[in-house]
Amino acid sequence: SIFLGGMTGSKLPVVVSHGEGRAEFATGSSGKVPVAMRYIDNRGAVAISYPFNPNGSPDGLAGVTTADGRFTIMMPHPERVFRTVQMSWHPADWEKGEGDSPWLRMFRNARRWVG
């Protein structure tokens, strides 16, 4: 995903707000869909059930993208936590610097791609 460039392996808290957005597949698995994001539990394992997977999407699916990465859809709301002060929790060392949360990178990536 052009939005998530440089964020591979990130484990970030994010606002969910509701349980909608459940992905459903004929095979019951995300299978061949290019996965962009997954819900994880407090140990970093893929979350398969509530509350860590709020909508019960298979394989912890939270976002998908196209093969070229130009179109990405997701259920969480990173636009609500682009600053650390907006987060309900974050590691203390995120307070350093400008106060930007790691989610701001997603929006900067989009801006860079637009040119």
PDB file of N, CA, C and O in Angstrom, residues 35-105:
ATOM      1  N   VAL A  35      -3.250  -8.420   1.859  1.00  0.00           N
ATOM      2  CA  VAL A  35      -3.527  -7.906   3.201  1.00  0.00           C
ATOM      3  C   VAL A  35      -2.612  -6.734   3.501  1.00  0.00           C
ATOM      4  O   VAL A  35      -1.398  -6.817   3.323  1.00  0.00           O
ATOM      5  N   ALA A  36      -3.196  -5.631   3.956  1.00  0.00           N
ATOM      6  CA  ALA A  36      -2.428  -4.440   4.310  1.00  0.00           C
ATOM      7  C   ALA A  36      -2.257  -4.313   5.818  1.00  0.00           C
ATOM      8  O   ALA A  36      -1.241  -3.814   6.292  1.00  0.00           O
ATOM      9  N   MET A  37      -3.258  -4.743   6.582  1.00  0.00           N
ATOM     10  CA  MET A  37      -3.236  -4.591   8.036  1.00  0.00           C
ATOM     11  C   MET A  37      -3.995  -5.741   8.692  1.00  0.00           C
ATOM     12  O   MET A  37      -4.955  -6.251   8.125  1.00  0.00           O
ATOM     13  N   ARG A  38      -3.547  -6.106   9.890  1.00  0.00           N
ATOM     14  CA  ARG A  38      -4.244  -7.104  10.699  1.00  0.00           C
ATOM     15  C   ARG A  38      -4.370  -6.591  12.130  1.00  0.00           C
ATOM     16  O   ARG A  38      -3.518  -5.855  12.609  1.00  0.00           O
ATOM     17  N   TYR A  39      -5.430  -7.007  12.787  1.00  0.00           N
ATOM     18  CA  TYR A  39      -5.551  -6.762  14.218  1.00  0.00           C
ATOM     19  C   TYR A  39      -4.650  -7.752  14.935  1.00  0.00           C
ATOM     20  O   TYR A  39      -4.529  -8.907  14.521  1.00  0.00           O
ATOM     21  N   ILE A  40      -4.012  -7.281  16.003  1.00  0.00           N
ATOM     22  CA  ILE A  40      -3.186  -8.169  16.817  1.00  0.00           C
ATOM     23  C   ILE A  40      -3.609  -8.043  18.273  1.00  0.00           C
ATOM     24  O   ILE A  40      -4.228  -7.053  18.672  1.00  0.00           O
ATOM     25  N   ASP A  41      -3.270  -9.043  19.053  1.00  0.00           N
ATOM     26  CA  ASP A  41      -3.582  -8.983  20.480  1.00  0.00           C
ATOM     27  C   ASP A  41      -2.434  -8.328  21.243  1.00  0.00           C
ATOM     28  O   ASP A  41      -1.460  -7.874  20.635  1.00  0.00           O
ATOM     29  N   ASN A  42      -2.540  -8.294  22.554  1.00  0.00           N
ATOM     30  CA  ASN A  42      -1.525  -7.623  23.368  1.00  0.00           C
ATOM     31  C   ASN A  42      -0.176  -8.333  23.367  1.00  0.00           C
ATOM     32  O   ASN A  42       0.806  -7.796  23.862  1.00  0.00           O
ATOM     33  N   ARG A  43      -0.106  -9.504  22.780  1.00  0.00           N
ATOM     34  CA  ARG A  43       1.169 -10.225  22.657  1.00  0.00           C
ATOM     35  C   ARG A  43       1.738 -10.147  21.247  1.00  0.00           C
ATOM     36  O   ARG A  43       2.770 -10.723  20.959  1.00  0.00           O
ATOM     37  N   GLY A  44       1.010  -9.489  20.333  1.00  0.00           N
ATOM     38  CA  GLY A  44       1.475  -9.345  18.959  1.00  0.00           C
ATOM     39  C   GLY A  44       1.027 -10.448  18.021  1.00  0.00           C
ATOM     40  O   GLY A  44       1.417 -10.468  16.861  1.00  0.00           O
ATOM     41  N   ALA A  45       0.193 -11.365  18.500  1.00  0.00           N
ATOM     42  CA  ALA A  45      -0.320 -12.450  17.660  1.00  0.00           C
ATOM     43  C   ALA A  45      -1.557 -11.967  16.901  1.00  0.00           C
ATOM     44  O   ALA A  45      -2.300 -11.119  17.394  1.00  0.00           O
ATOM     45  N   VAL A  46      -1.788 -12.509  15.723  1.00  0.00           N
ATOM     46  CA  VAL A  46      -2.977 -12.147  14.946  1.00  0.00           C
ATOM     47  C   VAL A  46      -4.221 -12.413  15.787  1.00  0.00           C
ATOM     48  O   VAL A  46      -4.378 -13.507  16.344  1.00  0.00           O
ATOM     49  N   ALA A  47      -5.070 -11.421  15.897  1.00  0.00           N
ATOM     50  CA  ALA A  47      -6.282 -11.519  16.713  1.00  0.00           C
ATOM     51  C   ALA A  47      -7.425 -12.113  15.900  1.00  0.00           C
ATOM     52  O   ALA A  47      -7.725 -11.633  14.804  1.00  0.00           O
ATOM     53  N   ILE A  48      -8.033 -13.138  16.436  1.00  0.00           N
ATOM     54  CA  ILE A  48      -9.141 -13.768  15.728  1.00  0.00           C
ATOM     55  C   ILE A  48     -10.486 -13.535  16.417  1.00  0.00           C
ATOM     56  O   ILE A  48     -11.526 -13.856  15.859  1.00  0.00           O
ATOM     57  N   SER A  49     -10.478 -12.986  17.630  1.00  0.00           N
ATOM     58  CA  SER A  49     -11.740 -12.793  18.336  1.00  0.00           C
ATOM     59  C   SER A  49     -11.772 -11.460  19.082  1.00  0.00           C
ATOM     60  O   SER A  49     -10.741 -10.825  19.308  1.00  0.00           O
ATOM     61  N   TYR A  50     -12.967 -11.075  19.457  1.00  0.00           N
ATOM     62  CA  TYR A  50     -13.220  -9.851  20.215  1.00  0.00           C
ATOM     63  C   TYR A  50     -12.551  -9.974  21.586  1.00  0.00           C
ATOM     64  O   TYR A  50     -12.521 -11.055  22.135  1.00  0.00           O
ATOM     65  N   PRO A  51     -11.998  -8.956  22.157  1.00  0.00           N
ATOM     66  CA  PRO A  51     -12.055  -7.550  21.767  1.00  0.00           C
ATOM     67  C   PRO A  51     -10.916  -7.113  20.844  1.00  0.00           C
ATOM     68  O   PRO A  51     -10.962  -6.030  20.291  1.00  0.00           O
ATOM     69  N   PHE A  52      -9.891  -7.940  20.677  1.00  0.00           N
ATOM     70  CA  PHE A  52      -8.753  -7.532  19.859  1.00  0.00           C
ATOM     71  C   PHE A  52      -9.094  -7.463  18.374  1.00  0.00           C
ATOM     72  O   PHE A  52      -8.486  -6.728  17.624  1.00  0.00           O
ATOM     73  N   ASN A  53     -10.038  -8.253  17.951  1.00  0.00           N
ATOM     74  CA  ASN A  53     -10.553  -8.215  16.580  1.00  0.00           C
ATOM     75  C   ASN A  53     -12.018  -7.798  16.708  1.00  0.00           C
ATOM     76  O   ASN A  53     -12.898  -8.636  16.850  1.00  0.00           O
ATOM     77  N   PRO A  54     -12.306  -6.494  16.684  1.00  0.00           N
ATOM     78  CA  PRO A  54     -13.632  -5.991  17.043  1.00  0.00           C
ATOM     79  C   PRO A  54     -14.772  -6.398  16.111  1.00  0.00           C
ATOM     80  O   PRO A  54     -15.918  -6.414  16.530  1.00  0.00           O
ATOM     81  N   ASN A  55     -14.482  -6.745  14.871  1.00  0.00           N
ATOM     82  CA  ASN A  55     -15.574  -7.109  13.969  1.00  0.00           C
ATOM     83  C   ASN A  55     -15.537  -8.575  13.552  1.00  0.00           C
ATOM     84  O   ASN A  55     -16.351  -9.012  12.770  1.00  0.00           O
ATOM     85  N   GLY A  56     -14.578  -9.329  14.059  1.00  0.00           N
ATOM     86  CA  GLY A  56     -14.507 -10.756  13.776  1.00  0.00           C
ATOM     87  C   GLY A  56     -14.076 -11.114  12.373  1.00  0.00           C
ATOM     88  O   GLY A  56     -14.331 -12.223  11.911  1.00  0.00           O
ATOM     89  N   SER A  57     -13.399 -10.206  11.677  1.00  0.00           N
ATOM     90  CA  SER A  57     -12.926 -10.522  10.322  1.00  0.00           C
ATOM     91  C   SER A  57     -11.948 -11.699  10.369  1.00  0.00           C
ATOM     92  O   SER A  57     -11.159 -11.815  11.306  1.00  0.00           O
ATOM     93  N   PRO A  58     -12.000 -12.572   9.354  1.00  0.00           N
ATOM     94  CA  PRO A  58     -11.100 -13.727   9.359  1.00  0.00           C
ATOM     95  C   PRO A  58      -9.630 -13.308   9.318  1.00  0.00           C
ATOM     96  O   PRO A  58      -9.286 -12.287   8.729  1.00  0.00           O
ATOM     97  N   ASP A  59      -8.810 -14.082   9.965  1.00  0.00           N
ATOM     98  CA  ASP A  59      -7.361 -13.867   9.962  1.00  0.00           C
ATOM     99  C   ASP A  59      -6.963 -12.494  10.512  1.00  0.00           C
ATOM    100  O   ASP A  59      -5.917 -11.954  10.149  1.00  0.00           O
ATOM    101  N   GLY A  60      -7.811 -11.900  11.353  1.00  0.00           N
ATOM    102  CA  GLY A  60      -7.503 -10.594  11.940  1.00  0.00           C
ATOM    103  C   GLY A  60      -7.481  -9.457  10.936  1.00  0.00           C
ATOM    104  O   GLY A  60      -6.912  -8.401  11.193  1.00  0.00           O
ATOM    105  N   LEU A  61      -8.093  -9.657   9.800  1.00  0.00           N
ATOM    106  CA  LEU A  61      -8.036  -8.687   8.706  1.00  0.00           C
ATOM    107  C   LEU A  61      -8.589  -7.320   9.123  1.00  0.00           C
ATOM    108  O   LEU A  61      -9.717  -7.193   9.549  1.00  0.00           O
ATOM    109  N   ALA A  62      -7.754  -6.288   8.977  1.00  0.00           N
ATOM    110  CA  ALA A  62      -8.160  -4.916   9.302  1.00  0.00           C
ATOM    111  C   ALA A  62      -8.090  -4.004   8.084  1.00  0.00           C
ATOM    112  O   ALA A  62      -8.688  -2.940   8.070  1.00  0.00           O
ATOM    113  N   GLY A  63      -7.341  -4.403   7.058  1.00  0.00           N
ATOM    114  CA  GLY A  63      -7.219  -3.593   5.847  1.00  0.00           C
ATOM    115  C   GLY A  63      -6.672  -4.406   4.696  1.00  0.00           C
ATOM    116  O   GLY A  63      -5.877  -5.317   4.900  1.00  0.00           O
ATOM    117  N   VAL A  64      -7.139  -4.091   3.504  1.00  0.00           N
ATOM    118  CA  VAL A  64      -6.647  -4.751   2.292  1.00  0.00           C
ATOM    119  C   VAL A  64      -6.233  -3.686   1.287  1.00  0.00           C
ATOM    120  O   VAL A  64      -6.615  -2.531   1.397  1.00  0.00           O
ATOM    121  N   THR A  65      -5.463  -4.102   0.319  1.00  0.00           N
ATOM    122  CA  THR A  65      -5.000  -3.179  -0.711  1.00  0.00           C
ATOM    123  C   THR A  65      -5.067  -3.880  -2.069  1.00  0.00           C
ATOM    124  O   THR A  65      -5.367  -5.066  -2.138  1.00  0.00           O
ATOM    125  N   THR A  66      -4.793  -3.148  -3.116  1.00  0.00           N
ATOM    126  CA  THR A  66      -4.724  -3.733  -4.454  1.00  0.00           C
ATOM    127  C   THR A  66      -3.295  -4.182  -4.710  1.00  0.00           C
ATOM    128  O   THR A  66      -2.373  -3.802  -3.972  1.00  0.00           O
ATOM    129  N   ALA A  67      -3.101  -4.948  -5.757  1.00  0.00           N
ATOM    130  CA  ALA A  67      -1.759  -5.461  -6.082  1.00  0.00           C
ATOM    131  C   ALA A  67      -0.747  -4.343  -6.282  1.00  0.00           C
ATOM    132  O   ALA A  67       0.422  -4.474  -5.912  1.00  0.00           O
ATOM    133  N   ASP A  68      -1.186  -3.204  -6.846  1.00  0.00           N
ATOM    134  CA  ASP A  68      -0.254  -2.088  -7.059  1.00  0.00           C
ATOM    135  C   ASP A  68      -0.200  -1.126  -5.871  1.00  0.00           C
ATOM    136  O   ASP A  68       0.565  -0.173  -5.874  1.00  0.00           O
ATOM    137  N   GLY A  69      -1.016  -1.365  -4.841  1.00  0.00           N
ATOM    138  CA  GLY A  69      -0.974  -0.550  -3.626  1.00  0.00           C
ATOM    139  C   GLY A  69      -1.629   0.814  -3.729  1.00  0.00           C
ATOM    140  O   GLY A  69      -1.582   1.601  -2.796  1.00  0.00           O
ATOM    141  N   ARG A  70      -2.274   1.098  -4.856  1.00  0.00           N
ATOM    142  CA  ARG A  70      -2.854   2.431  -5.051  1.00  0.00           C
ATOM    143  C   ARG A  70      -4.214   2.598  -4.391  1.00  0.00           C
ATOM    144  O   ARG A  70      -4.699   3.713  -4.239  1.00  0.00           O
ATOM    145  N   PHE A  71      -4.851   1.525  -4.013  1.00  0.00           N
ATOM    146  CA  PHE A  71      -6.167   1.588  -3.383  1.00  0.00           C
ATOM    147  C   PHE A  71      -6.128   0.737  -2.130  1.00  0.00           C
ATOM    148  O   PHE A  71      -5.804  -0.444  -2.190  1.00  0.00           O
ATOM    149  N   THR A  72      -6.415   1.328  -0.991  1.00  0.00           N
ATOM    150  CA  THR A  72      -6.376   0.623   0.284  1.00  0.00           C
ATOM    151  C   THR A  72      -7.651   0.929   1.051  1.00  0.00           C
ATOM    152  O   THR A  72      -8.081   2.081   1.109  1.00  0.00           O
ATOM    153  N   ILE A  73      -8.248  -0.099   1.621  1.00  0.00           N
ATOM    154  CA  ILE A  73      -9.406   0.100   2.494  1.00  0.00           C
ATOM    155  C   ILE A  73      -9.071  -0.488   3.857  1.00  0.00           C
ATOM    156  O   ILE A  73      -8.322  -1.463   3.964  1.00  0.00           O
ATOM    157  N   MET A  74      -9.610   0.127   4.892  1.00  0.00           N
ATOM    158  CA  MET A  74      -9.356  -0.357   6.246  1.00  0.00           C
ATOM    159  C   MET A  74     -10.525  -0.016   7.140  1.00  0.00           C
ATOM    160  O   MET A  74     -11.275   0.919   6.868  1.00  0.00           O
ATOM    161  N   MET A  75     -10.665  -0.756   8.209  1.00  0.00           N
ATOM    162  CA  MET A  75     -11.725  -0.489   9.154  1.00  0.00           C
ATOM    163  C   MET A  75     -11.291   0.457  10.265  1.00  0.00           C
ATOM    164  O   MET A  75     -12.059   1.301  10.652  1.00  0.00           O
ATOM    165  N   PRO A  76     -10.084   0.354  10.812  1.00  0.00           N
ATOM    166  CA  PRO A  76      -9.717   1.271  11.892  1.00  0.00           C
ATOM    167  C   PRO A  76      -9.674   2.718  11.404  1.00  0.00           C
ATOM    168  O   PRO A  76      -9.757   2.986  10.209  1.00  0.00           O
ATOM    169  N   HIS A  77      -9.511   3.631  12.341  1.00  0.00           N
ATOM    170  CA  HIS A  77      -9.538   5.063  12.034  1.00  0.00           C
ATOM    171  C   HIS A  77      -8.227   5.752  12.413  1.00  0.00           C
ATOM    172  O   HIS A  77      -8.176   6.513  13.388  1.00  0.00           O
ATOM    173  N   PRO A  78      -7.154   5.564  11.646  1.00  0.00           N
ATOM    174  CA  PRO A  78      -5.886   6.224  11.973  1.00  0.00           C
ATOM    175  C   PRO A  78      -5.957   7.746  11.881  1.00  0.00           C
ATOM    176  O   PRO A  78      -5.151   8.436  12.497  1.00  0.00           O
ATOM    177  N   GLU A  79      -6.936   8.285  11.170  1.00  0.00           N
ATOM    178  CA  GLU A  79      -7.066   9.746  11.092  1.00  0.00           C
ATOM    179  C   GLU A  79      -7.430  10.352  12.442  1.00  0.00           C
ATOM    180  O   GLU A  79      -7.273  11.545  12.660  1.00  0.00           O
ATOM    181  N   ARG A  80      -7.880   9.535  13.363  1.00  0.00           N
ATOM    182  CA  ARG A  80      -8.245  10.025  14.698  1.00  0.00           C
ATOM    183  C   ARG A  80      -7.084   9.973  15.692  1.00  0.00           C
ATOM    184  O   ARG A  80      -7.234  10.391  16.830  1.00  0.00           O
ATOM    185  N   VAL A  81      -5.945   9.443  15.265  1.00  0.00           N
ATOM    186  CA  VAL A  81      -4.805   9.313  16.172  1.00  0.00           C
ATOM    187  C   VAL A  81      -3.489   9.675  15.486  1.00  0.00           C
ATOM    188  O   VAL A  81      -2.483   9.023  15.681  1.00  0.00           O
ATOM    189  N   PHE A  82      -3.479  10.733  14.703  1.00  0.00           N
ATOM    190  CA  PHE A  82      -2.237  11.123  14.027  1.00  0.00           C
ATOM    191  C   PHE A  82      -1.302  11.897  14.949  1.00  0.00           C
ATOM    192  O   PHE A  82      -0.155  12.131  14.615  1.00  0.00           O
ATOM    193  N   ARG A  83      -1.769  12.269  16.138  1.00  0.00           N
ATOM    194  CA  ARG A  83      -0.938  12.895  17.177  1.00  0.00           C
ATOM    195  C   ARG A  83      -0.970  12.004  18.407  1.00  0.00           C
ATOM    196  O   ARG A  83      -2.006  11.421  18.721  1.00  0.00           O
ATOM    197  N   THR A  84       0.132  11.917  19.136  1.00  0.00           N
ATOM    198  CA  THR A  84       0.161  11.035  20.313  1.00  0.00           C
ATOM    199  C   THR A  84      -0.844  11.465  21.371  1.00  0.00           C
ATOM    200  O   THR A  84      -1.410  10.628  22.056  1.00  0.00           O
ATOM    201  N   VAL A  85      -1.097  12.742  21.508  1.00  0.00           N
ATOM    202  CA  VAL A  85      -2.039  13.241  22.507  1.00  0.00           C
ATOM    203  C   VAL A  85      -3.467  12.735  22.233  1.00  0.00           C
ATOM    204  O   VAL A  85      -4.295  12.682  23.136  1.00  0.00           O
ATOM    205  N   GLN A  86      -3.768  12.304  21.019  1.00  0.00           N
ATOM    206  CA  GLN A  86      -5.089  11.786  20.682  1.00  0.00           C
ATOM    207  C   GLN A  86      -5.257  10.321  21.078  1.00  0.00           C
ATOM    208  O   GLN A  86      -6.373   9.816  21.068  1.00  0.00           O
ATOM    209  N   MET A  87      -4.166   9.663  21.421  1.00  0.00           N
ATOM    210  CA  MET A  87      -4.217   8.241  21.713  1.00  0.00           C
ATOM    211  C   MET A  87      -4.605   7.983  23.166  1.00  0.00           C
ATOM    212  O   MET A  87      -4.213   8.724  24.060  1.00  0.00           O
ATOM    213  N   SER A  88      -5.361   6.908  23.388  1.00  0.00           N
ATOM    214  CA  SER A  88      -5.723   6.539  24.753  1.00  0.00           C
ATOM    215  C   SER A  88      -4.520   5.959  25.494  1.00  0.00           C
ATOM    216  O   SER A  88      -4.456   5.996  26.715  1.00  0.00           O
ATOM    217  N   TRP A  89      -3.559   5.419  24.746  1.00  0.00           N
ATOM    218  CA  TRP A  89      -2.320   4.876  25.312  1.00  0.00           C
ATOM    219  C   TRP A  89      -1.244   4.928  24.247  1.00  0.00           C
ATOM    220  O   TRP A  89      -1.510   4.770  23.059  1.00  0.00           O
ATOM    221  N   HIS A  90      -0.029   5.145  24.693  1.00  0.00           N
ATOM    222  CA  HIS A  90       1.143   5.048  23.816  1.00  0.00           C
ATOM    223  C   HIS A  90       2.371   4.941  24.702  1.00  0.00           C
ATOM    224  O   HIS A  90       2.355   5.371  25.861  1.00  0.00           O
ATOM    225  N   PRO A  91       3.449   4.365  24.192  1.00  0.00           N
ATOM    226  CA  PRO A  91       4.676   4.292  24.976  1.00  0.00           C
ATOM    227  C   PRO A  91       5.168   5.698  25.329  1.00  0.00           C
ATOM    228  O   PRO A  91       5.005   6.637  24.541  1.00  0.00           O
ATOM    229  N   ALA A  92       5.762   5.842  26.475  1.00  0.00           N
ATOM    230  CA  ALA A  92       6.224   7.151  26.949  1.00  0.00           C
ATOM    231  C   ALA A  92       7.206   7.809  25.985  1.00  0.00           C
ATOM    232  O   ALA A  92       7.201   9.027  25.824  1.00  0.00           O
ATOM    233  N   ASP A  93       8.031   7.019  25.304  1.00  0.00           N
ATOM    234  CA  ASP A  93       9.030   7.618  24.418  1.00  0.00           C
ATOM    235  C   ASP A  93       8.427   8.251  23.161  1.00  0.00           C
ATOM    236  O   ASP A  93       9.106   8.956  22.434  1.00  0.00           O
ATOM    237  N   TRP A  94       7.138   8.045  22.887  1.00  0.00           N
ATOM    238  CA  TRP A  94       6.493   8.711  21.753  1.00  0.00           C
ATOM    239  C   TRP A  94       6.231  10.180  22.028  1.00  0.00           C
ATOM    240  O   TRP A  94       5.883  10.929  21.134  1.00  0.00           O
ATOM    241  N   GLU A  95       6.380  10.621  23.258  1.00  0.00           N
ATOM    242  CA  GLU A  95       6.161  12.028  23.604  1.00  0.00           C
ATOM    243  C   GLU A  95       7.274  12.920  23.081  1.00  0.00           C
ATOM    244  O   GLU A  95       7.111  14.114  22.943  1.00  0.00           O
ATOM    245  N   LYS A  96       8.426  12.343  22.789  1.00  0.00           N
ATOM    246  CA  LYS A  96       9.560  13.129  22.316  1.00  0.00           C
ATOM    247  C   LYS A  96       9.291  13.664  20.917  1.00  0.00           C
ATOM    248  O   LYS A  96       8.488  13.127  20.172  1.00  0.00           O
ATOM    249  N   GLY A  97       9.966  14.702  20.561  1.00  0.00           N
ATOM    250  CA  GLY A  97       9.809  15.254  19.212  1.00  0.00           C
ATOM    251  C   GLY A  97       8.580  16.133  19.095  1.00  0.00           C
ATOM    252  O   GLY A  97       8.209  16.829  20.025  1.00  0.00           O
ATOM    253  N   GLU A  98       7.930  16.060  17.958  1.00  0.00           N
ATOM    254  CA  GLU A  98       6.820  16.953  17.649  1.00  0.00           C
ATOM    255  C   GLU A  98       5.479  16.465  18.176  1.00  0.00           C
ATOM    256  O   GLU A  98       4.470  17.142  17.997  1.00  0.00           O
ATOM    257  N   GLY A  99       5.417  15.282  18.752  1.00  0.00           N
ATOM    258  CA  GLY A  99       4.154  14.758  19.238  1.00  0.00           C
ATOM    259  C   GLY A  99       3.345  14.037  18.172  1.00  0.00           C
ATOM    260  O   GLY A  99       2.187  13.723  18.376  1.00  0.00           O
ATOM    261  N   ASP A 100       3.969  13.783  17.014  1.00  0.00           N
ATOM    262  CA  ASP A 100       3.278  13.059  15.955  1.00  0.00           C
ATOM    263  C   ASP A 100       3.244  11.582  16.303  1.00  0.00           C
ATOM    264  O   ASP A 100       4.232  11.022  16.764  1.00  0.00           O
ATOM    265  N   SER A 101       2.109  10.942  16.074  1.00  0.00           N
ATOM    266  CA  SER A 101       2.049   9.499  16.269  1.00  0.00           C
ATOM    267  C   SER A 101       2.594   8.826  15.009  1.00  0.00           C
ATOM    268  O   SER A 101       2.664   9.451  13.947  1.00  0.00           O
ATOM    269  N   PRO A 102       2.940   7.553  15.082  1.00  0.00           N
ATOM    270  CA  PRO A 102       3.423   6.858  13.889  1.00  0.00           C
ATOM    271  C   PRO A 102       2.396   6.812  12.759  1.00  0.00           C
ATOM    272  O   PRO A 102       2.754   6.647  11.610  1.00  0.00           O
ATOM    273  N   TRP A 103       1.121   6.979  13.077  1.00  0.00           N
ATOM    274  CA  TRP A 103       0.087   6.958  12.045  1.00  0.00           C
ATOM    275  C   TRP A 103       0.196   8.147  11.093  1.00  0.00           C
ATOM    276  O   TRP A 103      -0.275   8.068   9.959  1.00  0.00           O
ATOM    277  N   LEU A 104       0.808   9.235  11.509  1.00  0.00           N
ATOM    278  CA  LEU A 104       0.942  10.383  10.622  1.00  0.00           C
ATOM    279  C   LEU A 104       1.746  10.020   9.379  1.00  0.00           C
ATOM    280  O   LEU A 104       1.536  10.596   8.305  1.00  0.00           O
ATOM    281  N   ARG A 105       2.614   9.040   9.506  1.00  0.00           N
ATOM    282  CA  ARG A 105       3.415   8.614   8.350  1.00  0.00           C
ATOM    283  C   ARG A 105       2.527   8.175   7.188  1.00  0.00           C
ATOM    284  O   ARG A 105       2.833   8.409   6.024  1.00  0.00           O
TER     285      ARG A 105
END
